[in-house]
Amino acid sequence: MHYNSLNHQSPIVDFKTATIKGQAPDKGLYFPEYIPKFPVGFIDNINIYSKEEIAFTAIQPFVGDSIPAIVLEQIVAETVNFNFPLVKVTDQISSLELFHGPTLAFKDVGARFMSRCLGYFVQGNNQPITVLVATSGDTGGAVASGFYDVEGVNVVILYPSGKVSSVQELQLTTLGKNIKAIEVEGNFDDCQNMVKQAFADEALNKALFLTSANSINVARWLPQQFYYLYAYQQWVDKTNHPVICVPSGNFGNICAGLVAHLQGLPIKHFIAAVNSNDSVAKYIANGLYQSQQAVSTISNAMDVGNPSNFIRILELFGNEYPVIKNIMSSYSISDDETKATLKRVNENTGYLTDPHGAVAFAALEKYLHIHSLEKGIFLETAHPVKFYDVVEPIIGQKVEVPISIKEILEKEKISVKMKAEYGLLKEYLIEEN
Ligand SMILES: *Cc1c(COP(=O)(O)O)cnc(C)c1O
């Protein structure tokens, strides 16, 4: 499999190069040169396959010759070594729980897969690779956990001091070993700018082998297909295919679902649930796309004004607005509606969602209201405890703390405090390596 840059000004590359580089030299996103089809009988017989076999079958064509099958089997097995249960919430609505990984959010799968691929690619290099990443919350924890103890890879995570939840901060700062956390005295944009300056600094890039672990990397994007296959495997009524609703920010997750669908996975319809950051919802409504300034909401992992993966969705469907509108709907849900939904679902069904899951639940309900014979799945992308500061006041009670979080709450935070100045980051990176 080869990958083209969507800006079309860079040479085609294999999976290995696309993973190491992250972004093409012309700043475009890498995109597979074709979308394969699942093997004959794979979907019809999906119930007989293990989750490892499903993941391997889905990802192998995209990896191609870059990783031998026996190594890829091992990588895939370590990527999906937790559960992805489909839980019935109402007669019409089920939840696909994607929060059973080590950092309790769905980004674990992409981060675990990418880290292990990079670890394989740098084997035998005499220079370690440094993964530099800015985080507003969930990405940092998933990347820290995914890359922890991967040989030949150092990780430096920048996060805005005082602006991530306490659980998120502990997930970044308590691992040690090859994971370093820098606490920037500024906001997320400051962190992001420092990282961007590092990538643009030629002298630094001569001295260090730098790469990024952000969500546009194909090795983080493509394994997210697995969720949709696991959802379908657990779907009982295979004669009435589900609609799937995805809480979306950068649109990487839903875009991976659309890739699975184009390979032959029977999903009746996709719904992109967004908060007040509604540039894609507006596009679906009227065919015009305009990027926005991001606004803050209680589902903060989706506070994205100009989703980077939207261009991949356009590409998947040849930029045909009517085709996209036919396969995907989108609903924007306000914070008030999110809170009301979270509370109501908890009271009526006993099921507790996190704020992102509540946005998806509300959007799915709206769709099913006008398509009353259909049934749907929403992706529950994070455990509610990750957002207990938002969730507890809404439901008026404590959220149960899972064991993995209890352990982390007792650990000691280790971070380097830094003013938001690129010169300081550069000094640090050169000294540490
Ligand atoms: C990152 C994230 C999202 C958004 O996923 P995209 O792939 O960026 O659309 C949704 N929910 C949670 C909890 C997240 O961490």
Coordinates of C-alpha atoms and ligand atoms in Angstrom, one line a residue:
M1 CA 0.0 0.0 0.0
H2 CA 1.2 3.5 -0.9
Y3 CA 0.1 6.8 0.5
N4 CA -0.3 10.1 -1.4
S5 CA -0.2 13.5 0.1
L6 CA -3.6 15.3 -0.2
N7 CA -1.7 18.4 -1.3
H8 CA -0.3 16.3 -4.2
Q9 CA 3.2 18.0 -4.1
S10 CA 5.1 15.2 -2.4
P11 CA 6.3 11.8 -3.5
I12 CA 4.2 8.7 -2.7
V13 CA 5.5 6.8 0.3
D14 CA 5.0 3.4 2.0
F15 CA 3.3 2.9 5.5
K16 CA 6.7 3.1 7.2
T17 CA 7.6 6.5 5.9
A18 CA 4.0 7.8 6.3
T19 CA 4.2 6.7 10.0
I20 CA 7.6 8.2 10.7
K21 CA 6.9 11.5 9.0
G22 CA 3.4 11.9 10.2
Q23 CA 2.7 14.7 7.7
A24 CA 3.9 14.9 4.1
P25 CA 6.7 17.4 3.3
D26 CA 4.1 19.6 1.4
K27 CA 2.1 19.7 4.8
G28 CA -0.7 17.5 3.3
L29 CA -2.3 14.6 5.1
Y30 CA -1.3 11.1 3.9
F31 CA -4.1 9.1 2.3
P32 CA -4.1 5.5 1.0
E33 CA -3.8 5.2 -2.8
Y34 CA -6.9 3.0 -2.8
I35 CA -9.4 1.5 -0.3
P36 CA -9.2 -2.3 -0.3
K37 CA -12.2 -4.7 0.1
F38 CA -12.5 -7.1 3.0
P39 CA -11.7 -10.7 2.1
V40 CA -14.7 -12.7 0.7
G41 CA -16.7 -14.2 3.6
F42 CA -15.0 -12.1 6.3
I43 CA -18.0 -10.0 7.2
D44 CA -20.5 -12.9 6.8
N45 CA -18.5 -15.0 9.2
I46 CA -17.4 -12.3 11.5
N47 CA -18.7 -14.1 14.6
I48 CA -16.1 -16.8 14.3
Y49 CA -13.1 -14.5 14.4
S50 CA -11.2 -13.3 17.5
K51 CA -10.7 -9.6 18.0
E52 CA -7.1 -10.0 17.2
E53 CA -7.9 -11.8 13.9
I54 CA -10.4 -9.0 13.0
A55 CA -7.9 -6.3 13.7
F56 CA -5.2 -8.0 11.7
T57 CA -7.4 -8.6 8.7
A58 CA -8.5 -5.0 8.7
I59 CA -5.1 -3.3 9.1
Q60 CA -2.8 -5.7 7.1
P61 CA -3.6 -4.3 3.6
F62 CA -2.8 -0.7 4.9
V63 CA 0.5 -1.8 6.4
G64 CA 1.6 -3.8 3.3
D65 CA 5.2 -4.9 3.3
S66 CA 6.3 -2.4 5.9
I67 CA 5.9 -4.9 8.8
P68 CA 6.2 -8.7 8.5
A69 CA 2.9 -10.6 9.4
I70 CA 4.4 -12.2 12.4
V71 CA 5.4 -8.9 13.9
L72 CA 2.1 -7.2 12.9
E73 CA 0.2 -10.0 14.7
Q74 CA 2.1 -9.2 17.9
I75 CA 1.5 -5.5 17.5
V76 CA -2.2 -5.9 16.9
A77 CA -2.6 -8.3 19.9
E78 CA -1.0 -5.7 22.2
T79 CA -3.1 -2.9 20.7
V80 CA -6.5 -4.6 21.4
N81 CA -5.7 -6.4 24.7
F82 CA -8.9 -5.1 26.4
N83 CA -12.6 -5.3 25.7
F84 CA -14.9 -3.3 23.5
P85 CA -18.4 -4.3 24.8
L86 CA -21.6 -3.3 23.1
V87 CA -24.1 -2.5 25.9
K88 CA -27.8 -2.1 25.4
V89 CA -29.1 1.2 26.9
T90 CA -32.7 1.4 25.5
D91 CA -34.7 -0.7 23.0
Q92 CA -33.3 1.4 20.1
I93 CA -29.9 2.5 21.4
S94 CA -26.7 0.6 22.4
S95 CA -23.4 2.0 23.6
L96 CA -20.1 0.7 22.2
E97 CA -17.8 1.3 25.2
L98 CA -14.3 2.3 24.0
F99 CA -13.0 3.3 27.4
H100 CA -11.7 0.0 28.8
G101 CA -8.1 0.7 27.7
P102 CA -5.3 1.9 30.1
T103 CA -6.1 5.7 29.9
L104 CA -9.9 5.2 29.8
A105 CA -10.5 6.9 26.4
F106 CA -10.7 5.5 22.9
K107 CA -7.4 7.2 21.8
D108 CA -5.6 4.2 23.5
V109 CA -6.0 2.0 20.4
G110 CA -4.4 4.5 17.9
A111 CA -1.6 5.4 20.3
R112 CA -0.8 1.8 21.2
F113 CA -0.7 0.8 17.6
M114 CA 1.3 3.7 16.4
S115 CA 3.9 3.4 19.2
R116 CA 4.5 -0.2 18.5
C117 CA 4.9 0.4 14.8
L118 CA 7.4 3.2 15.5
G119 CA 9.2 1.0 18.0
Y120 CA 9.6 -1.6 15.2
F121 CA 10.7 0.9 12.6
V122 CA 13.5 2.4 14.8
Q123 CA 14.9 -1.0 15.8
G124 CA 18.6 -1.0 14.9
N125 CA 18.8 2.8 14.5
N126 CA 21.7 4.1 16.6
Q127 CA 19.8 7.3 17.2
P128 CA 16.7 7.3 19.4
I129 CA 13.6 9.0 18.0
T130 CA 11.9 11.7 20.0
V131 CA 8.2 12.0 19.8
L132 CA 7.1 15.5 20.6
V133 CA 3.4 16.2 21.3
A134 CA 1.2 18.9 22.7
T135 CA -2.0 17.9 24.4
S136 CA -5.1 19.5 25.7
G137 CA -6.0 16.3 27.7
D138 CA -6.7 12.8 26.4
T139 CA -4.1 12.6 23.6
G140 CA -1.2 13.0 26.1
G141 CA -2.2 10.2 28.4
A142 CA -2.8 7.8 25.5
V143 CA 0.5 8.6 23.9
A144 CA 2.4 8.4 27.3
S145 CA 0.8 5.0 28.1
G146 CA 1.2 3.8 24.5
F147 CA 4.9 4.6 24.2
Y148 CA 5.8 3.8 27.8
D149 CA 9.0 1.6 27.8
V150 CA 9.1 1.3 24.0
E151 CA 12.8 1.0 23.3
G152 CA 14.5 3.6 21.1
V153 CA 11.7 6.1 21.5
N154 CA 11.7 9.1 23.9
V155 CA 8.5 11.0 24.4
V156 CA 8.1 14.7 25.4
I157 CA 4.6 15.9 26.2
L158 CA 3.7 19.6 26.5
Y159 CA 0.6 20.4 28.4
P160 CA -0.9 23.7 29.6
S161 CA -0.4 24.1 33.4
G162 CA -3.7 24.0 35.3
K163 CA -5.8 23.4 32.2
V164 CA -6.1 19.6 32.1
S165 CA -8.2 17.6 34.6
S166 CA -6.4 16.1 37.5
V167 CA -6.8 12.5 36.2
Q168 CA -5.4 13.6 32.8
E169 CA -2.4 15.3 34.5
L170 CA -1.5 12.3 36.5
Q171 CA -1.7 10.1 33.4
L172 CA 0.9 12.3 31.8
T173 CA 3.3 12.9 34.7
T174 CA 3.5 9.7 36.7
L175 CA 5.0 7.1 34.3
G176 CA 8.7 8.2 34.2
K177 CA 11.3 6.2 32.2
N178 CA 11.1 7.4 28.5
I179 CA 8.1 9.7 29.1
K180 CA 8.8 13.3 30.0
A181 CA 6.1 15.9 30.8
I182 CA 6.6 19.6 30.4
E183 CA 4.1 21.8 32.2
V184 CA 3.8 25.0 30.1
E185 CA 2.8 28.2 31.8
G186 CA 0.3 29.1 29.1
N187 CA -2.6 27.6 27.2
F188 CA -2.9 24.7 24.7
D189 CA -2.2 27.0 21.7
D190 CA 1.1 28.0 23.4
C191 CA 2.1 24.3 23.7
Q192 CA 1.1 23.7 20.1
N193 CA 3.1 26.7 18.9
M194 CA 6.2 25.5 20.7
V195 CA 5.9 22.1 19.2
K196 CA 5.4 23.6 15.7
Q197 CA 8.5 25.7 16.1
A198 CA 10.5 22.7 17.0
F199 CA 9.4 20.9 13.9
A200 CA 10.3 23.9 11.8
D201 CA 13.7 24.3 13.3
E202 CA 16.2 22.8 10.9
A203 CA 19.2 23.0 13.2
L204 CA 17.2 21.1 15.9
N205 CA 16.0 18.5 13.4
K206 CA 19.6 17.9 12.3
A207 CA 20.6 17.2 15.9
L208 CA 17.6 15.2 16.9
F209 CA 15.3 12.7 15.1
L210 CA 11.9 14.3 15.9
T211 CA 8.5 13.0 15.1
S212 CA 4.9 13.8 16.2
A213 CA 2.2 11.5 17.5
N214 CA -0.8 13.6 16.6
S215 CA -4.0 12.2 15.3
I216 CA -3.4 12.8 11.6
N217 CA -0.7 10.1 11.6
V218 CA -2.0 7.2 9.5
A219 CA -0.9 4.7 12.2
R220 CA -3.2 6.5 14.7
W221 CA -6.0 7.0 12.3
L222 CA -6.5 3.7 10.5
P223 CA -6.7 1.2 13.5
Q224 CA -9.8 3.0 14.6
Q225 CA -11.6 0.9 12.0
F226 CA -11.5 -1.9 14.5
Y227 CA -14.3 -0.4 16.7
Y228 CA -16.8 -0.6 13.9
L229 CA -16.0 -4.2 13.2
Y230 CA -16.4 -5.0 16.9
A231 CA -19.7 -3.2 17.0
Y232 CA -21.0 -5.1 14.0
Q233 CA -19.7 -8.4 15.4
Q234 CA -21.8 -7.9 18.6
W235 CA -24.8 -6.6 16.7
V236 CA -27.4 -9.4 17.1
D237 CA -29.9 -8.6 14.3
K238 CA -27.7 -8.9 11.2
T239 CA -30.8 -8.4 8.9
N240 CA -31.3 -4.9 10.2
H241 CA -28.0 -3.1 10.0
P242 CA -27.2 -0.4 12.7
V243 CA -26.7 3.3 12.3
I244 CA -23.6 4.5 14.2
C245 CA -23.2 7.8 15.9
V246 CA -19.7 9.1 16.6
P247 CA -18.9 12.1 18.9
S248 CA -16.5 14.0 16.6
G249 CA -13.8 16.6 17.0
N250 CA -11.0 16.1 14.6
F251 CA -13.1 13.6 12.7
G252 CA -10.4 10.9 12.7
N253 CA -12.6 8.3 14.4
I254 CA -15.7 8.6 12.1
C255 CA -13.4 8.8 9.1
A256 CA -11.9 5.4 10.0
G257 CA -15.5 4.1 10.3
L258 CA -16.3 5.3 6.8
V259 CA -13.1 3.5 5.6
A260 CA -14.4 0.3 7.2
H261 CA -17.8 0.8 5.5
L262 CA -16.2 1.3 2.1
Q263 CA -14.3 -1.9 2.5
G264 CA -17.7 -3.7 2.9
L265 CA -18.9 -3.3 6.5
P266 CA -22.7 -3.0 6.5
I267 CA -23.5 0.2 8.4
K268 CA -26.7 1.8 7.4
H269 CA -25.8 5.3 8.2
F270 CA -23.3 7.4 10.1
I271 CA -24.0 10.3 12.4
A272 CA -21.4 12.9 13.3
A273 CA -22.3 14.3 16.7
V274 CA -20.6 17.6 17.4
N275 CA -20.9 20.2 20.2
S276 CA -21.2 23.9 19.4
N277 CA -18.1 23.6 17.2
D278 CA -20.4 22.9 14.2
S279 CA -18.4 23.5 11.0
V280 CA -19.1 20.0 9.6
A281 CA -22.8 20.1 10.7
K282 CA -23.2 23.3 8.7
Y283 CA -21.5 21.6 5.7
I284 CA -23.9 18.7 5.9
A285 CA -26.8 21.1 6.1
N286 CA -25.9 23.3 3.2
G287 CA -22.9 22.0 1.3
L288 CA -20.6 24.9 2.4
Y289 CA -17.6 24.3 4.6
Q290 CA -16.1 27.1 6.6
S291 CA -13.6 26.7 9.4
Q292 CA -14.3 28.4 12.7
Q293 CA -12.5 29.5 15.8
A294 CA -12.8 26.8 18.4
V295 CA -15.2 27.5 21.3
S296 CA -14.9 25.9 24.7
T297 CA -17.5 23.3 25.8
I298 CA -17.9 20.6 28.5
S299 CA -17.0 18.0 25.8
N300 CA -13.6 19.6 25.4
A301 CA -11.9 16.8 23.4
M302 CA -14.2 17.9 20.5
D303 CA -13.5 21.6 20.7
V304 CA -12.1 21.8 17.2
G305 CA -13.0 24.6 14.8
N306 CA -11.3 23.2 11.7
P307 CA -11.2 19.4 11.9
S308 CA -8.1 18.1 10.2
N309 CA -9.6 14.8 9.0
F310 CA -12.5 16.4 7.3
I311 CA -10.5 16.6 4.1
R312 CA -10.0 12.9 4.2
I313 CA -13.8 12.4 4.3
L314 CA -14.1 14.6 1.2
E315 CA -11.5 12.6 -0.5
L316 CA -13.1 9.2 0.4
F317 CA -16.3 10.3 -1.5
G318 CA -14.6 12.2 -4.4
N319 CA -15.7 15.5 -3.0
E320 CA -19.3 14.7 -3.9
Y321 CA -21.6 16.5 -1.4
P322 CA -24.8 14.5 -2.3
V323 CA -22.9 11.2 -1.7
I324 CA -21.5 12.4 1.7
K325 CA -24.9 13.7 2.8
N326 CA -26.4 10.4 1.9
I327 CA -24.1 8.4 4.1
M328 CA -23.5 10.9 6.9
S329 CA -25.8 13.1 9.0
S330 CA -24.6 15.6 11.6
Y331 CA -26.2 17.2 14.6
S332 CA -24.8 20.0 16.9
I333 CA -25.6 19.6 20.6
S334 CA -25.3 22.5 23.0
D335 CA -23.8 22.2 26.5
D336 CA -27.3 22.6 28.1
E337 CA -28.7 19.8 25.9
T338 CA -25.6 17.6 26.7
K339 CA -26.1 18.1 30.5
A340 CA -29.9 17.4 30.2
T341 CA -29.2 14.3 28.2
L342 CA -26.6 12.9 30.5
K343 CA -28.9 13.5 33.5
R344 CA -32.0 12.1 31.8
V345 CA -30.3 8.9 30.4
N346 CA -28.8 8.3 33.8
E347 CA -32.1 8.7 35.6
N348 CA -34.2 6.7 33.1
T349 CA -31.9 3.9 32.3
G350 CA -29.2 3.8 35.0
Y351 CA -26.5 4.2 32.3
L352 CA -23.9 6.9 32.9
T353 CA -22.3 8.5 29.9
D354 CA -19.4 11.0 29.9
P355 CA -20.1 14.4 28.2
H356 CA -18.8 13.2 24.8
G357 CA -21.0 10.1 24.9
A358 CA -24.0 12.3 26.0
V359 CA -23.5 14.5 22.9
A360 CA -23.6 11.4 20.8
F361 CA -26.6 10.0 22.6
A362 CA -28.5 13.2 22.0
A363 CA -27.6 13.3 18.3
L364 CA -28.6 9.6 17.8
E365 CA -32.0 10.2 19.5
K366 CA -32.6 13.1 17.1
Y367 CA -31.9 10.9 14.1
L368 CA -34.0 8.0 15.4
H369 CA -36.9 10.3 16.1
I370 CA -37.3 10.7 12.3
H371 CA -36.1 7.2 11.4
S372 CA -38.2 5.3 14.0
L373 CA -37.8 1.8 12.5
E374 CA -34.0 1.9 12.8
K375 CA -31.7 1.1 15.7
G376 CA -28.4 2.6 16.6
I377 CA -25.1 2.5 18.4
F378 CA -23.3 5.5 19.9
L379 CA -19.6 5.3 20.6
E380 CA -18.9 6.0 24.3
T381 CA -15.4 7.4 23.8
A382 CA -14.3 8.1 27.4
H383 CA -15.1 6.8 30.9
P384 CA -17.2 9.3 32.9
V385 CA -14.6 9.4 35.7
K386 CA -12.2 11.2 33.3
F387 CA -14.6 14.1 33.5
Y388 CA -15.9 13.7 37.0
D389 CA -15.7 17.5 37.6
V390 CA -18.4 18.0 35.0
V391 CA -20.4 14.8 35.5
E392 CA -20.8 14.8 39.3
P393 CA -22.6 18.1 39.6
I394 CA -25.0 17.0 36.8
I395 CA -26.0 13.7 38.4
G396 CA -25.6 15.0 42.0
Q397 CA -23.6 12.0 43.1
K398 CA -20.0 10.6 42.9
V399 CA -18.7 8.7 40.0
E400 CA -17.3 5.3 40.9
V401 CA -13.5 5.3 40.5
P402 CA -12.1 2.3 38.6
I403 CA -9.1 0.5 40.1
S404 CA -6.6 1.8 37.5
I405 CA -7.4 5.3 38.4
K406 CA -7.2 4.7 42.2
E407 CA -3.6 3.5 41.7
I408 CA -2.7 6.6 39.7
L409 CA -4.2 9.0 42.2
E410 CA -1.6 7.8 44.7
K411 CA 1.4 8.4 42.4
E412 CA 3.6 11.4 42.5
K413 CA 3.5 13.9 39.6
I414 CA 6.8 14.6 38.0
S415 CA 7.0 17.5 35.5
V416 CA 9.3 20.2 34.3
K417 CA 7.7 23.7 34.5
M418 CA 8.5 25.9 31.6
K419 CA 7.6 29.4 30.4
A420 CA 5.9 29.4 27.0
E421 CA 9.1 30.2 25.1
Y422 CA 10.4 28.1 22.3
G423 CA 14.1 28.8 23.2
L424 CA 13.6 27.1 26.6
L425 CA 12.1 24.0 24.9
K426 CA 14.9 23.8 22.4
E427 CA 17.5 24.0 25.2
Y428 CA 15.7 21.3 27.1
L429 CA 15.5 18.9 24.1
I430 CA 19.2 19.3 23.3
E431 CA 20.2 18.7 26.9
E432 CA 18.0 15.7 27.4
N433 CA 19.2 13.9 24.3
Ligands
LIG1 C1 -10.5 12.8 20.9 C2 -11.9 12.6 21.4 C3 -13.0 12.7 20.6 C4 -13.0 13.1 19.2 O1 -12.4 12.2 18.3 P1 -12.0 12.6 16.8 O2 -11.4 11.4 16.2 O3 -11.0 13.8 17.0 O4 -13.2 13.1 16.1 C5 -14.2 12.3 21.2 N1 -14.3 11.9 22.5 C6 -13.2 11.8 23.3 C7 -13.4 11.4 24.7 C8 -12.0 12.1 22.8 O5 -10.9 12.0 23.6

